[in-house]
């Protein structure tokens, strides 16, 4: 009871799997956010302000491109929340949530031109070794500052508030 389509199923399946896992221009949605480390002795990170956003990005983006996009997306939110603090987002470590270090500012060229998101959206299973594209994978990329940097920013904010009391009409002093 097989139809003629069964004869070409494997060929068609392999062609589709190759197309799904090739260096095509899949767009994926990721969340980028700014976090700070918890105080000494505590593990984990905490969202800074409400500095996060979803970004549509090419699946084959390199580490350097991803870092640039993440910083650019968060820069204006950071400037507003921090009252234009001088800390550059480009100086921070970049992690894939929760704890995978993607970029270390002390080793800027390490894997800089490697595609960085593919492993999170393409997966093989025990039943099928051909990687499949999972568009709905949840991936968060965090720029992470130290707790000391965060405390400096809070102090800066407090000093700016004293110089220029916050008002909904006044954006920048």
PDB file of C-alpha atoms in Angstrom:
ATOM      1  CA  UNK A   1       0.000   0.000   0.000  1.00  0.00           C
ATOM      2  CA  UNK A   2       2.815   2.538  -0.583  1.00  0.00           C
ATOM      3  CA  UNK A   3       2.337   5.417  -3.010  1.00  0.00           C
ATOM      4  CA  UNK A   4       5.096   6.508  -5.447  1.00  0.00           C
ATOM      5  CA  UNK A   5       5.868   9.401  -3.061  1.00  0.00           C
ATOM      6  CA  UNK A   6       7.353   6.955  -0.562  1.00  0.00           C
ATOM      7  CA  UNK A   7      10.181   6.188  -2.964  1.00  0.00           C
ATOM      8  CA  UNK A   8      11.397   9.799  -2.921  1.00  0.00           C
ATOM      9  CA  UNK A   9      10.700  10.481   0.756  1.00  0.00           C
ATOM     10  CA  UNK A  10      14.289   9.948   1.970  1.00  0.00           C
ATOM     11  CA  UNK A  11      15.772  12.074  -0.816  1.00  0.00           C
ATOM     12  CA  UNK A  12      13.289  14.892  -0.159  1.00  0.00           C
ATOM     13  CA  UNK A  13      13.808  14.611   3.608  1.00  0.00           C
ATOM     14  CA  UNK A  14      17.594  14.878   3.272  1.00  0.00           C
ATOM     15  CA  UNK A  15      17.228  17.885   0.957  1.00  0.00           C
ATOM     16  CA  UNK A  16      14.953  19.677   3.435  1.00  0.00           C
ATOM     17  CA  UNK A  17      17.222  18.837   6.375  1.00  0.00           C
ATOM     18  CA  UNK A  18      20.229  20.182   4.489  1.00  0.00           C
ATOM     19  CA  UNK A  19      18.353  23.381   3.657  1.00  0.00           C
ATOM     20  CA  UNK A  20      17.323  23.802   7.300  1.00  0.00           C
ATOM     21  CA  UNK A  21      20.845  23.345   8.622  1.00  0.00           C
ATOM     22  CA  UNK A  22      22.728  25.176   5.878  1.00  0.00           C
ATOM     23  CA  UNK A  23      24.153  28.666   6.268  1.00  0.00           C
ATOM     24  CA  UNK A  24      20.900  30.138   5.056  1.00  0.00           C
ATOM     25  CA  UNK A  25      19.494  33.398   6.276  1.00  0.00           C
ATOM     26  CA  UNK A  26      17.264  32.132   9.058  1.00  0.00           C
ATOM     27  CA  UNK A  27      16.165  34.975  11.314  1.00  0.00           C
ATOM     28  CA  UNK A  28      15.854  34.123  14.991  1.00  0.00           C
ATOM     29  CA  UNK A  29      14.528  36.047  17.965  1.00  0.00           C
ATOM     30  CA  UNK A  30      16.786  36.467  20.969  1.00  0.00           C
ATOM     31  CA  UNK A  31      16.530  38.526  24.126  1.00  0.00           C
ATOM     32  CA  UNK A  32      19.413  40.846  25.013  1.00  0.00           C
ATOM     33  CA  UNK A  33      19.657  42.214  28.540  1.00  0.00           C
ATOM     34  CA  UNK A  34      21.978  44.038  30.909  1.00  0.00           C
ATOM     35  CA  UNK A  35      22.680  42.239  34.199  1.00  0.00           C
ATOM     36  CA  UNK A  36      24.977  42.675  37.171  1.00  0.00           C
ATOM     37  CA  UNK A  37      26.560  40.006  39.339  1.00  0.00           C
ATOM     38  CA  UNK A  38      25.045  39.503  42.784  1.00  0.00           C
ATOM     39  CA  UNK A  39      27.101  40.647  45.793  1.00  0.00           C
ATOM     40  CA  UNK A  40      30.195  38.665  46.789  1.00  0.00           C
ATOM     41  CA  UNK A  41      29.315  35.196  48.030  1.00  0.00           C
ATOM     42  CA  UNK A  42      26.052  34.918  46.069  1.00  0.00           C
ATOM     43  CA  UNK A  43      25.788  33.307  42.668  1.00  0.00           C
ATOM     44  CA  UNK A  44      23.804  34.492  39.704  1.00  0.00           C
ATOM     45  CA  UNK A  45      22.932  37.788  38.062  1.00  0.00           C
ATOM     46  CA  UNK A  46      20.186  40.389  38.353  1.00  0.00           C
ATOM     47  CA  UNK A  47      18.561  42.485  35.623  1.00  0.00           C
ATOM     48  CA  UNK A  48      19.735  46.114  35.700  1.00  0.00           C
ATOM     49  CA  UNK A  49      16.836  48.555  35.578  1.00  0.00           C
ATOM     50  CA  UNK A  50      14.523  47.213  32.932  1.00  0.00           C
ATOM     51  CA  UNK A  51      17.261  47.128  30.309  1.00  0.00           C
ATOM     52  CA  UNK A  52      16.307  44.293  27.995  1.00  0.00           C
ATOM     53  CA  UNK A  53      14.724  43.843  24.598  1.00  0.00           C
ATOM     54  CA  UNK A  54      13.957  41.222  21.972  1.00  0.00           C
ATOM     55  CA  UNK A  55      15.995  41.364  18.779  1.00  0.00           C
ATOM     56  CA  UNK A  56      15.482  39.645  15.431  1.00  0.00           C
ATOM     57  CA  UNK A  57      18.898  38.557  14.212  1.00  0.00           C
ATOM     58  CA  UNK A  58      20.457  36.350  11.526  1.00  0.00           C
ATOM     59  CA  UNK A  59      21.182  32.818  12.736  1.00  0.00           C
ATOM     60  CA  UNK A  60      24.715  32.871  11.305  1.00  0.00           C
ATOM     61  CA  UNK A  61      25.730  36.094  13.117  1.00  0.00           C
ATOM     62  CA  UNK A  62      29.322  36.095  14.371  1.00  0.00           C
ATOM     63  CA  UNK A  63      30.332  36.737  17.961  1.00  0.00           C
ATOM     64  CA  UNK A  64      31.663  40.199  17.063  1.00  0.00           C
ATOM     65  CA  UNK A  65      28.421  41.112  15.259  1.00  0.00           C
ATOM     66  CA  UNK A  66      26.258  39.774  18.100  1.00  0.00           C
ATOM     67  CA  UNK A  67      28.195  41.798  20.685  1.00  0.00           C
ATOM     68  CA  UNK A  68      27.877  44.954  18.597  1.00  0.00           C
ATOM     69  CA  UNK A  69      24.132  44.421  18.072  1.00  0.00           C
ATOM     70  CA  UNK A  70      23.543  43.708  21.779  1.00  0.00           C
ATOM     71  CA  UNK A  71      25.442  46.831  22.853  1.00  0.00           C
ATOM     72  CA  UNK A  72      23.725  49.030  20.268  1.00  0.00           C
ATOM     73  CA  UNK A  73      20.265  47.757  21.218  1.00  0.00           C
ATOM     74  CA  UNK A  74      20.825  48.441  24.922  1.00  0.00           C
ATOM     75  CA  UNK A  75      22.880  51.647  24.704  1.00  0.00           C
ATOM     76  CA  UNK A  76      20.028  54.180  24.760  1.00  0.00           C
ATOM     77  CA  UNK A  77      18.181  52.305  27.542  1.00  0.00           C
ATOM     78  CA  UNK A  78      21.445  52.189  29.527  1.00  0.00           C
ATOM     79  CA  UNK A  79      22.157  55.908  28.987  1.00  0.00           C
ATOM     80  CA  UNK A  80      18.674  56.864  30.147  1.00  0.00           C
ATOM     81  CA  UNK A  81      18.604  54.560  33.182  1.00  0.00           C
ATOM     82  CA  UNK A  82      22.165  55.325  34.317  1.00  0.00           C
ATOM     83  CA  UNK A  83      21.977  59.096  33.693  1.00  0.00           C
ATOM     84  CA  UNK A  84      24.709  58.780  31.036  1.00  0.00           C
ATOM     85  CA  UNK A  85      27.199  56.922  33.217  1.00  0.00           C
ATOM     86  CA  UNK A  86      30.576  56.497  31.510  1.00  0.00           C
ATOM     87  CA  UNK A  87      30.655  52.677  31.737  1.00  0.00           C
ATOM     88  CA  UNK A  88      30.761  51.336  28.174  1.00  0.00           C
ATOM     89  CA  UNK A  89      28.617  48.296  27.449  1.00  0.00           C
ATOM     90  CA  UNK A  90      31.368  47.205  25.041  1.00  0.00           C
ATOM     91  CA  UNK A  91      33.675  46.642  28.025  1.00  0.00           C
ATOM     92  CA  UNK A  92      31.427  43.995  29.593  1.00  0.00           C
ATOM     93  CA  UNK A  93      31.463  40.215  29.410  1.00  0.00           C
ATOM     94  CA  UNK A  94      28.725  38.671  27.271  1.00  0.00           C
ATOM     95  CA  UNK A  95      27.017  35.469  28.389  1.00  0.00           C
ATOM     96  CA  UNK A  96      24.388  33.161  27.014  1.00  0.00           C
ATOM     97  CA  UNK A  97      21.989  32.856  29.920  1.00  0.00           C
ATOM     98  CA  UNK A  98      22.440  31.428  32.446  1.00  0.00           C
ATOM     99  CA  UNK A  99      26.214  30.885  32.723  1.00  0.00           C
ATOM    100  CA  UNK A 100      27.873  30.318  29.339  1.00  0.00           C
ATOM    101  CA  UNK A 101      30.598  32.889  28.667  1.00  0.00           C
ATOM    102  CA  UNK A 102      30.439  33.991  25.020  1.00  0.00           C
ATOM    103  CA  UNK A 103      32.732  37.034  25.086  1.00  0.00           C
ATOM    104  CA  UNK A 104      35.509  37.968  27.492  1.00  0.00           C
ATOM    105  CA  UNK A 105      36.839  41.543  27.124  1.00  0.00           C
ATOM    106  CA  UNK A 106      40.238  40.262  28.294  1.00  0.00           C
ATOM    107  CA  UNK A 107      40.369  37.984  25.204  1.00  0.00           C
ATOM    108  CA  UNK A 108      38.535  40.020  22.547  1.00  0.00           C
ATOM    109  CA  UNK A 109      39.701  38.045  19.513  1.00  0.00           C
ATOM    110  CA  UNK A 110      38.800  34.593  20.876  1.00  0.00           C
ATOM    111  CA  UNK A 111      36.205  33.082  18.470  1.00  0.00           C
ATOM    112  CA  UNK A 112      35.400  36.625  17.260  1.00  0.00           C
ATOM    113  CA  UNK A 113      34.432  35.574  13.721  1.00  0.00           C
ATOM    114  CA  UNK A 114      32.661  32.319  14.621  1.00  0.00           C
ATOM    115  CA  UNK A 115      28.891  31.923  14.231  1.00  0.00           C
ATOM    116  CA  UNK A 116      27.664  31.949  17.801  1.00  0.00           C
ATOM    117  CA  UNK A 117      23.924  31.150  17.791  1.00  0.00           C
ATOM    118  CA  UNK A 118      23.741  28.079  15.550  1.00  0.00           C
ATOM    119  CA  UNK A 119      24.276  25.556  18.352  1.00  0.00           C
ATOM    120  CA  UNK A 120      21.266  26.946  20.255  1.00  0.00           C
ATOM    121  CA  UNK A 121      18.829  26.798  17.329  1.00  0.00           C
ATOM    122  CA  UNK A 122      20.085  23.701  15.447  1.00  0.00           C
ATOM    123  CA  UNK A 123      19.817  20.406  17.290  1.00  0.00           C
ATOM    124  CA  UNK A 124      20.201  16.746  16.475  1.00  0.00           C
ATOM    125  CA  UNK A 125      18.375  14.070  18.446  1.00  0.00           C
ATOM    126  CA  UNK A 126      19.226  10.483  19.318  1.00  0.00           C
ATOM    127  CA  UNK A 127      16.674   9.298  16.733  1.00  0.00           C
ATOM    128  CA  UNK A 128      17.807  11.691  14.014  1.00  0.00           C
ATOM    129  CA  UNK A 129      21.454  12.796  13.746  1.00  0.00           C
ATOM    130  CA  UNK A 130      20.649  15.478  11.124  1.00  0.00           C
ATOM    131  CA  UNK A 131      20.377  18.834  12.947  1.00  0.00           C
ATOM    132  CA  UNK A 132      16.941  20.430  12.846  1.00  0.00           C
ATOM    133  CA  UNK A 133      16.192  24.148  13.061  1.00  0.00           C
ATOM    134  CA  UNK A 134      14.234  25.083  16.205  1.00  0.00           C
ATOM    135  CA  UNK A 135      12.977  28.621  15.571  1.00  0.00           C
ATOM    136  CA  UNK A 136      11.177  28.798  18.920  1.00  0.00           C
ATOM    137  CA  UNK A 137      14.269  28.128  21.073  1.00  0.00           C
ATOM    138  CA  UNK A 138      14.513  30.672  23.893  1.00  0.00           C
ATOM    139  CA  UNK A 139      17.943  32.301  23.920  1.00  0.00           C
ATOM    140  CA  UNK A 140      18.960  35.171  26.189  1.00  0.00           C
ATOM    141  CA  UNK A 141      22.230  37.025  25.729  1.00  0.00           C
ATOM    142  CA  UNK A 142      23.397  39.001  28.738  1.00  0.00           C
ATOM    143  CA  UNK A 143      25.922  41.791  29.055  1.00  0.00           C
ATOM    144  CA  UNK A 144      27.198  41.364  32.611  1.00  0.00           C
ATOM    145  CA  UNK A 145      28.812  43.993  34.838  1.00  0.00           C
ATOM    146  CA  UNK A 146      30.426  43.279  38.185  1.00  0.00           C
ATOM    147  CA  UNK A 147      28.617  44.122  41.396  1.00  0.00           C
ATOM    148  CA  UNK A 148      31.230  46.823  42.097  1.00  0.00           C
ATOM    149  CA  UNK A 149      30.502  48.460  38.724  1.00  0.00           C
ATOM    150  CA  UNK A 150      26.785  48.324  39.525  1.00  0.00           C
ATOM    151  CA  UNK A 151      27.332  49.963  42.932  1.00  0.00           C
ATOM    152  CA  UNK A 152      29.364  52.731  41.234  1.00  0.00           C
ATOM    153  CA  UNK A 153      26.473  53.350  38.839  1.00  0.00           C
ATOM    154  CA  UNK A 154      23.977  53.550  41.719  1.00  0.00           C
ATOM    155  CA  UNK A 155      26.200  56.099  43.456  1.00  0.00           C
ATOM    156  CA  UNK A 156      26.495  58.063  40.189  1.00  0.00           C
ATOM    157  CA  UNK A 157      22.712  58.038  39.785  1.00  0.00           C
ATOM    158  CA  UNK A 158      22.263  59.344  43.305  1.00  0.00           C
ATOM    159  CA  UNK A 159      24.759  62.150  42.656  1.00  0.00           C
ATOM    160  CA  UNK A 160      22.988  63.051  39.399  1.00  0.00           C
ATOM    161  CA  UNK A 161      19.606  63.095  41.144  1.00  0.00           C
ATOM    162  CA  UNK A 162      21.010  65.592  43.684  1.00  0.00           C
ATOM    163  CA  UNK A 163      22.394  67.817  40.914  1.00  0.00           C
ATOM    164  CA  UNK A 164      19.287  67.579  38.749  1.00  0.00           C
ATOM    165  CA  UNK A 165      16.124  66.327  40.475  1.00  0.00           C
ATOM    166  CA  UNK A 166      14.270  63.955  38.238  1.00  0.00           C
ATOM    167  CA  UNK A 167      11.322  65.311  36.336  1.00  0.00           C
ATOM    168  CA  UNK A 168       9.211  63.884  33.579  1.00  0.00           C
ATOM    169  CA  UNK A 169       9.856  67.087  31.602  1.00  0.00           C
ATOM    170  CA  UNK A 170      13.638  67.058  31.987  1.00  0.00           C
ATOM    171  CA  UNK A 171      15.344  64.191  30.155  1.00  0.00           C
ATOM    172  CA  UNK A 172      19.007  65.208  30.481  1.00  0.00           C
ATOM    173  CA  UNK A 173      20.704  67.846  32.578  1.00  0.00           C
TER     174      UNK A 173
END
